[in-house]
mmCIF file of C-alpha atoms in Angstrom:
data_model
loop_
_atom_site.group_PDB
_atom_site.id
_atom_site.type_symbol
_atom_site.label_atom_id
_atom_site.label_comp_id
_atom_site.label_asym_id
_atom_site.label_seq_id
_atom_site.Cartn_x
_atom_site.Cartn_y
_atom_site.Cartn_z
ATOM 1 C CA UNK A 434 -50.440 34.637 15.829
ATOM 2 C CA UNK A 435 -50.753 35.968 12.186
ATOM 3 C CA UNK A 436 -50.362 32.331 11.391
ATOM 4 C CA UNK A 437 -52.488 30.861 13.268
ATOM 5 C CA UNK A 438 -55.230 33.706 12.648
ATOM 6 C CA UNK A 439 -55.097 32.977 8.625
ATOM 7 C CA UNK A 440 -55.122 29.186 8.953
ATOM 8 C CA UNK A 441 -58.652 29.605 10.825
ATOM 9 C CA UNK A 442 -59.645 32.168 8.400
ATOM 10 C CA UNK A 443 -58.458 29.522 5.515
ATOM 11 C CA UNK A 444 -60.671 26.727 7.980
ATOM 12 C CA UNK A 445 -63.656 28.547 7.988
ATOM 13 C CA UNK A 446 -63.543 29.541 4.074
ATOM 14 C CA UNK A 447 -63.678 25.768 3.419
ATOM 15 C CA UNK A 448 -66.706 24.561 5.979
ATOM 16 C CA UNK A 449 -68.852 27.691 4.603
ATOM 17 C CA UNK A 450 -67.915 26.529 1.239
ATOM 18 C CA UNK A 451 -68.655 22.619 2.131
ATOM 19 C CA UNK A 452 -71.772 23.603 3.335
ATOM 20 C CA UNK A 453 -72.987 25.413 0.877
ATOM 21 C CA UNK A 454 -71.524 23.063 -1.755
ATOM 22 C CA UNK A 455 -73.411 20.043 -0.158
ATOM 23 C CA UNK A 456 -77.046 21.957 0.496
ATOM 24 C CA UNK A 457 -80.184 19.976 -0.955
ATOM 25 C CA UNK A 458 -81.291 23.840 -2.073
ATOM 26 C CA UNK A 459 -79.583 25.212 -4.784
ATOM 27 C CA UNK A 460 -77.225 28.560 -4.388
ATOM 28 C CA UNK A 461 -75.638 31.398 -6.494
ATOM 29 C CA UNK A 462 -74.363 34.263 -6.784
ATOM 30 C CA UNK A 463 -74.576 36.782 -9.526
ATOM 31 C CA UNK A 464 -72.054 39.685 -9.544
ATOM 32 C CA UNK A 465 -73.029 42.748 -10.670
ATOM 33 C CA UNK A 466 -72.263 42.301 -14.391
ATOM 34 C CA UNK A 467 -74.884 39.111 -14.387
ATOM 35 C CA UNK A 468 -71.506 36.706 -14.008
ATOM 36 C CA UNK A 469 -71.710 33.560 -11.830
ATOM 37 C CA UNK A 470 -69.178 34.046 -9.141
ATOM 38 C CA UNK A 471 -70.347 31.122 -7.025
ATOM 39 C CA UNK A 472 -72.811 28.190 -8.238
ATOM 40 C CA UNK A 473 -73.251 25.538 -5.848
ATOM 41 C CA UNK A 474 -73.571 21.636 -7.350
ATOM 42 C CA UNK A 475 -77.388 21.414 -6.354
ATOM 43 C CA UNK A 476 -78.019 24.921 -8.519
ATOM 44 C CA UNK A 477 -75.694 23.507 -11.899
ATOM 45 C CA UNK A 478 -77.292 20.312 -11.927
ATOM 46 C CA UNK A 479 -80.942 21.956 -11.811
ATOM 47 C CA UNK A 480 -79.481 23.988 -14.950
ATOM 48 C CA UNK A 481 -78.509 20.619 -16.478
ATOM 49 C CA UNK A 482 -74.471 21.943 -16.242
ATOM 50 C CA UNK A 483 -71.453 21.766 -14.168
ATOM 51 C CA UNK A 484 -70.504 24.217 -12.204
ATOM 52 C CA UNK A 485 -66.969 24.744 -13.537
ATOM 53 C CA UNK A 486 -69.353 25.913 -17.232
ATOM 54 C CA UNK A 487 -70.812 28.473 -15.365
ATOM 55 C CA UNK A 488 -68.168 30.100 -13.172
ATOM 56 C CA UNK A 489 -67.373 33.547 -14.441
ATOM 57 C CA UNK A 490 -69.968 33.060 -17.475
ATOM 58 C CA UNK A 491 -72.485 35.558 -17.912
ATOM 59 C CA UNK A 492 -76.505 34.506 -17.656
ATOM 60 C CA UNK A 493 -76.697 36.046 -21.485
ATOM 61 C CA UNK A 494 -73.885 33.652 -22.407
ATOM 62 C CA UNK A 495 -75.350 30.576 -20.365
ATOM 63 C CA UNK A 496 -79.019 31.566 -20.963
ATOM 64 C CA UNK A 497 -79.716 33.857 -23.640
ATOM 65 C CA UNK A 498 -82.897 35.185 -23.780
ATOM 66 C CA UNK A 499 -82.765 35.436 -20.034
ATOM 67 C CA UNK A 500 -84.187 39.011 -19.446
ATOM 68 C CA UNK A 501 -87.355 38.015 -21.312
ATOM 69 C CA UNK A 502 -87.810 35.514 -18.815
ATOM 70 C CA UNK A 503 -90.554 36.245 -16.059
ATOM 71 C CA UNK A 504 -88.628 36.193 -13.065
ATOM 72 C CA UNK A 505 -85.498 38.874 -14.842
ATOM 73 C CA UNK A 506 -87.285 42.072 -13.379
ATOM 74 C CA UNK A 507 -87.116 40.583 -9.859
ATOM 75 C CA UNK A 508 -83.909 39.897 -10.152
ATOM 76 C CA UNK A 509 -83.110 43.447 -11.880
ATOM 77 C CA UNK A 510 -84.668 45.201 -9.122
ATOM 78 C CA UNK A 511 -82.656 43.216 -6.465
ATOM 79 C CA UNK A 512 -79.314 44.091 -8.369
ATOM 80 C CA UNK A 513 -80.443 47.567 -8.884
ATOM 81 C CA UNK A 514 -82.742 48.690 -5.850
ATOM 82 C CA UNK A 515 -81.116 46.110 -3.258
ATOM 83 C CA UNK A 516 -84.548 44.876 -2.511
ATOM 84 C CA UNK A 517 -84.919 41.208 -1.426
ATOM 85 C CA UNK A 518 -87.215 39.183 -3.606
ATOM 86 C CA UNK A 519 -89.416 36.075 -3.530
ATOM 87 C CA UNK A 520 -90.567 34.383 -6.520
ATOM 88 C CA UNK A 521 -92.073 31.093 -8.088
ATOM 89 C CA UNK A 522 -90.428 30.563 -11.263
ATOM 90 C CA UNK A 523 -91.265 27.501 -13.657
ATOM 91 C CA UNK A 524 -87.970 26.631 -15.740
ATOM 92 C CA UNK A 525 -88.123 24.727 -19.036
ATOM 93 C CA UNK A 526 -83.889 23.792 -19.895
ATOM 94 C CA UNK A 527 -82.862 23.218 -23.362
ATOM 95 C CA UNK A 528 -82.731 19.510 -23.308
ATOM 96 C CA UNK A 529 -86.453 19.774 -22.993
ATOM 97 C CA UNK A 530 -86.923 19.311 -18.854
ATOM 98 C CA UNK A 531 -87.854 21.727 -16.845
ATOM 99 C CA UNK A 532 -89.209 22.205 -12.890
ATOM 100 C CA UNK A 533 -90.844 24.941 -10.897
ATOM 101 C CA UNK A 534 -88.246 26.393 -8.376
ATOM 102 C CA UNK A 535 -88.952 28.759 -5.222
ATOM 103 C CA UNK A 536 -86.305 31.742 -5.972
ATOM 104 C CA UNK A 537 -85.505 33.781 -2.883
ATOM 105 C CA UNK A 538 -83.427 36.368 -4.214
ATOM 106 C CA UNK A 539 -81.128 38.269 -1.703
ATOM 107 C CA UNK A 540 -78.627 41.481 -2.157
ATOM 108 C CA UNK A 541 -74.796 40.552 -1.368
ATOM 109 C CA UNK A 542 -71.970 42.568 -1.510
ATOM 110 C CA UNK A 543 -71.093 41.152 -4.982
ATOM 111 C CA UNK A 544 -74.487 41.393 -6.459
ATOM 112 C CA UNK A 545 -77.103 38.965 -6.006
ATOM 113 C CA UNK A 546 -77.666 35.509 -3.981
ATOM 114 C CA UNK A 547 -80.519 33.372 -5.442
ATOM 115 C CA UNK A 548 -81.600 30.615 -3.101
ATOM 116 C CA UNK A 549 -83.540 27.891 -5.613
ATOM 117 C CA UNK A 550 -85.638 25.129 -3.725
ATOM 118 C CA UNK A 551 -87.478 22.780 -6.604
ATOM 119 C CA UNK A 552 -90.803 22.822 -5.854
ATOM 120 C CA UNK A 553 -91.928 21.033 -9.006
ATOM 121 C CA UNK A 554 -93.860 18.181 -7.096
ATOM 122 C CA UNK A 555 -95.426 20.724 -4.833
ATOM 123 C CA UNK A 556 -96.983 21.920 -8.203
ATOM 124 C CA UNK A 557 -97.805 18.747 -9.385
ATOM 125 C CA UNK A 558 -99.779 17.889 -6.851
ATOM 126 C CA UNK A 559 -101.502 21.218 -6.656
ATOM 127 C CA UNK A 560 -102.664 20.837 -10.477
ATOM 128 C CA UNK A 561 -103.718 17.898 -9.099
ATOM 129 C CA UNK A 562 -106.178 19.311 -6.773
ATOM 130 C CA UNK A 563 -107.223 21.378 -8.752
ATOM 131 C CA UNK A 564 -107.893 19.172 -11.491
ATOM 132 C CA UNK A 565 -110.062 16.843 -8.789
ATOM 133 C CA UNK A 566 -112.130 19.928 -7.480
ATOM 134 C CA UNK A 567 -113.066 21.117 -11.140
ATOM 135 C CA UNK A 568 -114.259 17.116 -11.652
ATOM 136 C CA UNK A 569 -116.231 16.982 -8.458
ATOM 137 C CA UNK A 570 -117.955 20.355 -9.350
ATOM 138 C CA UNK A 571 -118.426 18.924 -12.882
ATOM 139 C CA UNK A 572 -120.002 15.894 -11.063
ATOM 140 C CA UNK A 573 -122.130 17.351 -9.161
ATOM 141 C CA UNK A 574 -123.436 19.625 -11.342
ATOM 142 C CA UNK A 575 -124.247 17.141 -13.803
ATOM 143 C CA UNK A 576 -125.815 15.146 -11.035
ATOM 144 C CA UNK A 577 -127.522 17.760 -9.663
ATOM 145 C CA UNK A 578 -126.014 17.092 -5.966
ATOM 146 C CA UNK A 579 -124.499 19.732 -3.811
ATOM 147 C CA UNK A 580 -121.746 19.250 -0.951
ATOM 148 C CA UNK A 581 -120.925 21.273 1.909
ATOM 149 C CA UNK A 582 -118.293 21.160 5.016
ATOM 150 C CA UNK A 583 -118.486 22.585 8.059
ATOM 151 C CA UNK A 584 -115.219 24.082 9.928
ATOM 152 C CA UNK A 585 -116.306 23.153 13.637
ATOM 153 C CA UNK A 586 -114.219 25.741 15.586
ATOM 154 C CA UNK A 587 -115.368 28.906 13.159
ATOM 155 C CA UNK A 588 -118.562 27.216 12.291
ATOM 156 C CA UNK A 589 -117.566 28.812 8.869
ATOM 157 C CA UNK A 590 -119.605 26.593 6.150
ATOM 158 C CA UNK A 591 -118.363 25.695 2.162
ATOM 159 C CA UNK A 592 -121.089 25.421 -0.058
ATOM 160 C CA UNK A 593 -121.123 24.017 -3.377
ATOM 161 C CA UNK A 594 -122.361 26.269 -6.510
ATOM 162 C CA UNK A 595 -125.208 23.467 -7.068
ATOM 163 C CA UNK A 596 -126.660 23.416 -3.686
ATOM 164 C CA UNK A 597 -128.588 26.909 -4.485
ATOM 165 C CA UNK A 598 -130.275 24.775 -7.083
ATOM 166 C CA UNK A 599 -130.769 21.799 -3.926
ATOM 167 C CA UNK A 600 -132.378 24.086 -1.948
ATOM 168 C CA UNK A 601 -133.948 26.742 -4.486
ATOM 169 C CA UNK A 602 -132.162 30.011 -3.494
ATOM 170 C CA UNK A 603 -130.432 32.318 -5.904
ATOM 171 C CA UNK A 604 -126.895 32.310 -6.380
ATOM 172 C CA UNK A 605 -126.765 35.769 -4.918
ATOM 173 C CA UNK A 606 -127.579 34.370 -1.263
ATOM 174 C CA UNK A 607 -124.591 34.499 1.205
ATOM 175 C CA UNK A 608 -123.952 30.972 2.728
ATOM 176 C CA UNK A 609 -120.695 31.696 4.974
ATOM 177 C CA UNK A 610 -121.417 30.202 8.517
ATOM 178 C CA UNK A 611 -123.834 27.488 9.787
ATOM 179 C CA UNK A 612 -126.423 29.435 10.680
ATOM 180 C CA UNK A 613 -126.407 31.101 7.380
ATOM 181 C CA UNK A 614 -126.393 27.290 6.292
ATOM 182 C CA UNK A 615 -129.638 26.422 9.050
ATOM 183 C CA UNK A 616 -131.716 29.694 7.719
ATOM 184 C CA UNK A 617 -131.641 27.724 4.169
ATOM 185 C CA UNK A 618 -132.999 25.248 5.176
ATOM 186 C CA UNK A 619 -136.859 24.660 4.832
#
């Protein structure tokens, strides 16, 4: 029975360590003198290493000059205060590369579990957005044309910065729903 009881033990050590090996999100976990005791493959290759040159390596010796970095008092207050922490957390790596990584940061009986899902196109295309918004308000500003939308269930109303100048109000007018919108009109 003792057997038997072990061998599943020894079963189910390898499928949680297959499955956390094999996720697309990256996994680690930090013992409580900043060692790697566990770094899944997903995790070393976003650090541009292999996991076997981070195993029972400290962050100062794999990343020195890591409690400078922005996200080190999140993770210092979830190894100290055993608070749970979510973070955005852009990377740059020695060889230059770099990515923007969701960190969900977890306390474990060893220490610390950071979760790491790259979000670096998700920020891509938000700088993108960005970047188009500023050129339309550039546009139409230079143009002297205004825009507005409508949200049809809410009937709440965006209104464009140049659109005051449109319809001759002062900037200081409050143009939030469409009746707001109707009472600007002449």
């Amino acid at each position: 029975e003792r057997s038997q009881t072990a061998a599943e033990l020894k079963e189910s050590e390898r499928r949680y360590r297959a499955l956390l090996s094999n996720m697309m999100e990256g996994c680690q976990i930090l013992d409580f003198d900043w060692r790697y005791v566990y770094v899944n493959d997903t995790a070393a290759r976003w650090m541009r290493r292999e996991p076997f040159e981070l195993l029972m390596r400290s962050m100062k010796e794999v990343f020195p000059g890591y409690a400078t970095m922005d996200f080190y008092p999140s993770l210092l207050e979830c190894m100290e205060e055993r608070r749970p922490q979510r973070i955005e957390q852009q990377f740059v790596f020695p060889d230059g590369s770099g990515g923007w990584y969701d960190l969900s940061i977890q306390p474990v009986p060893e220490g610390v579990f950071i979760l790491s899902i790259d979000i670096t196109e998700r920020k891509r295309a938000e700088e993108k957005l960005r970047e188009s918004e500023r050129d339309l308000a550039e546009a139409q500003r230079i143009t002297r044309i205004g825009s507005w939308s409508l949200e049809v269930e809410t009937r709440a109303v965006r209104w464009s910065d140049e659109l005051f100048d449109v319809f001759g109000l002062p900037a200081d007018v409050r143009v939030e729903r469409y009746e707001d919108f109707v009472r600007c009109i002449h």
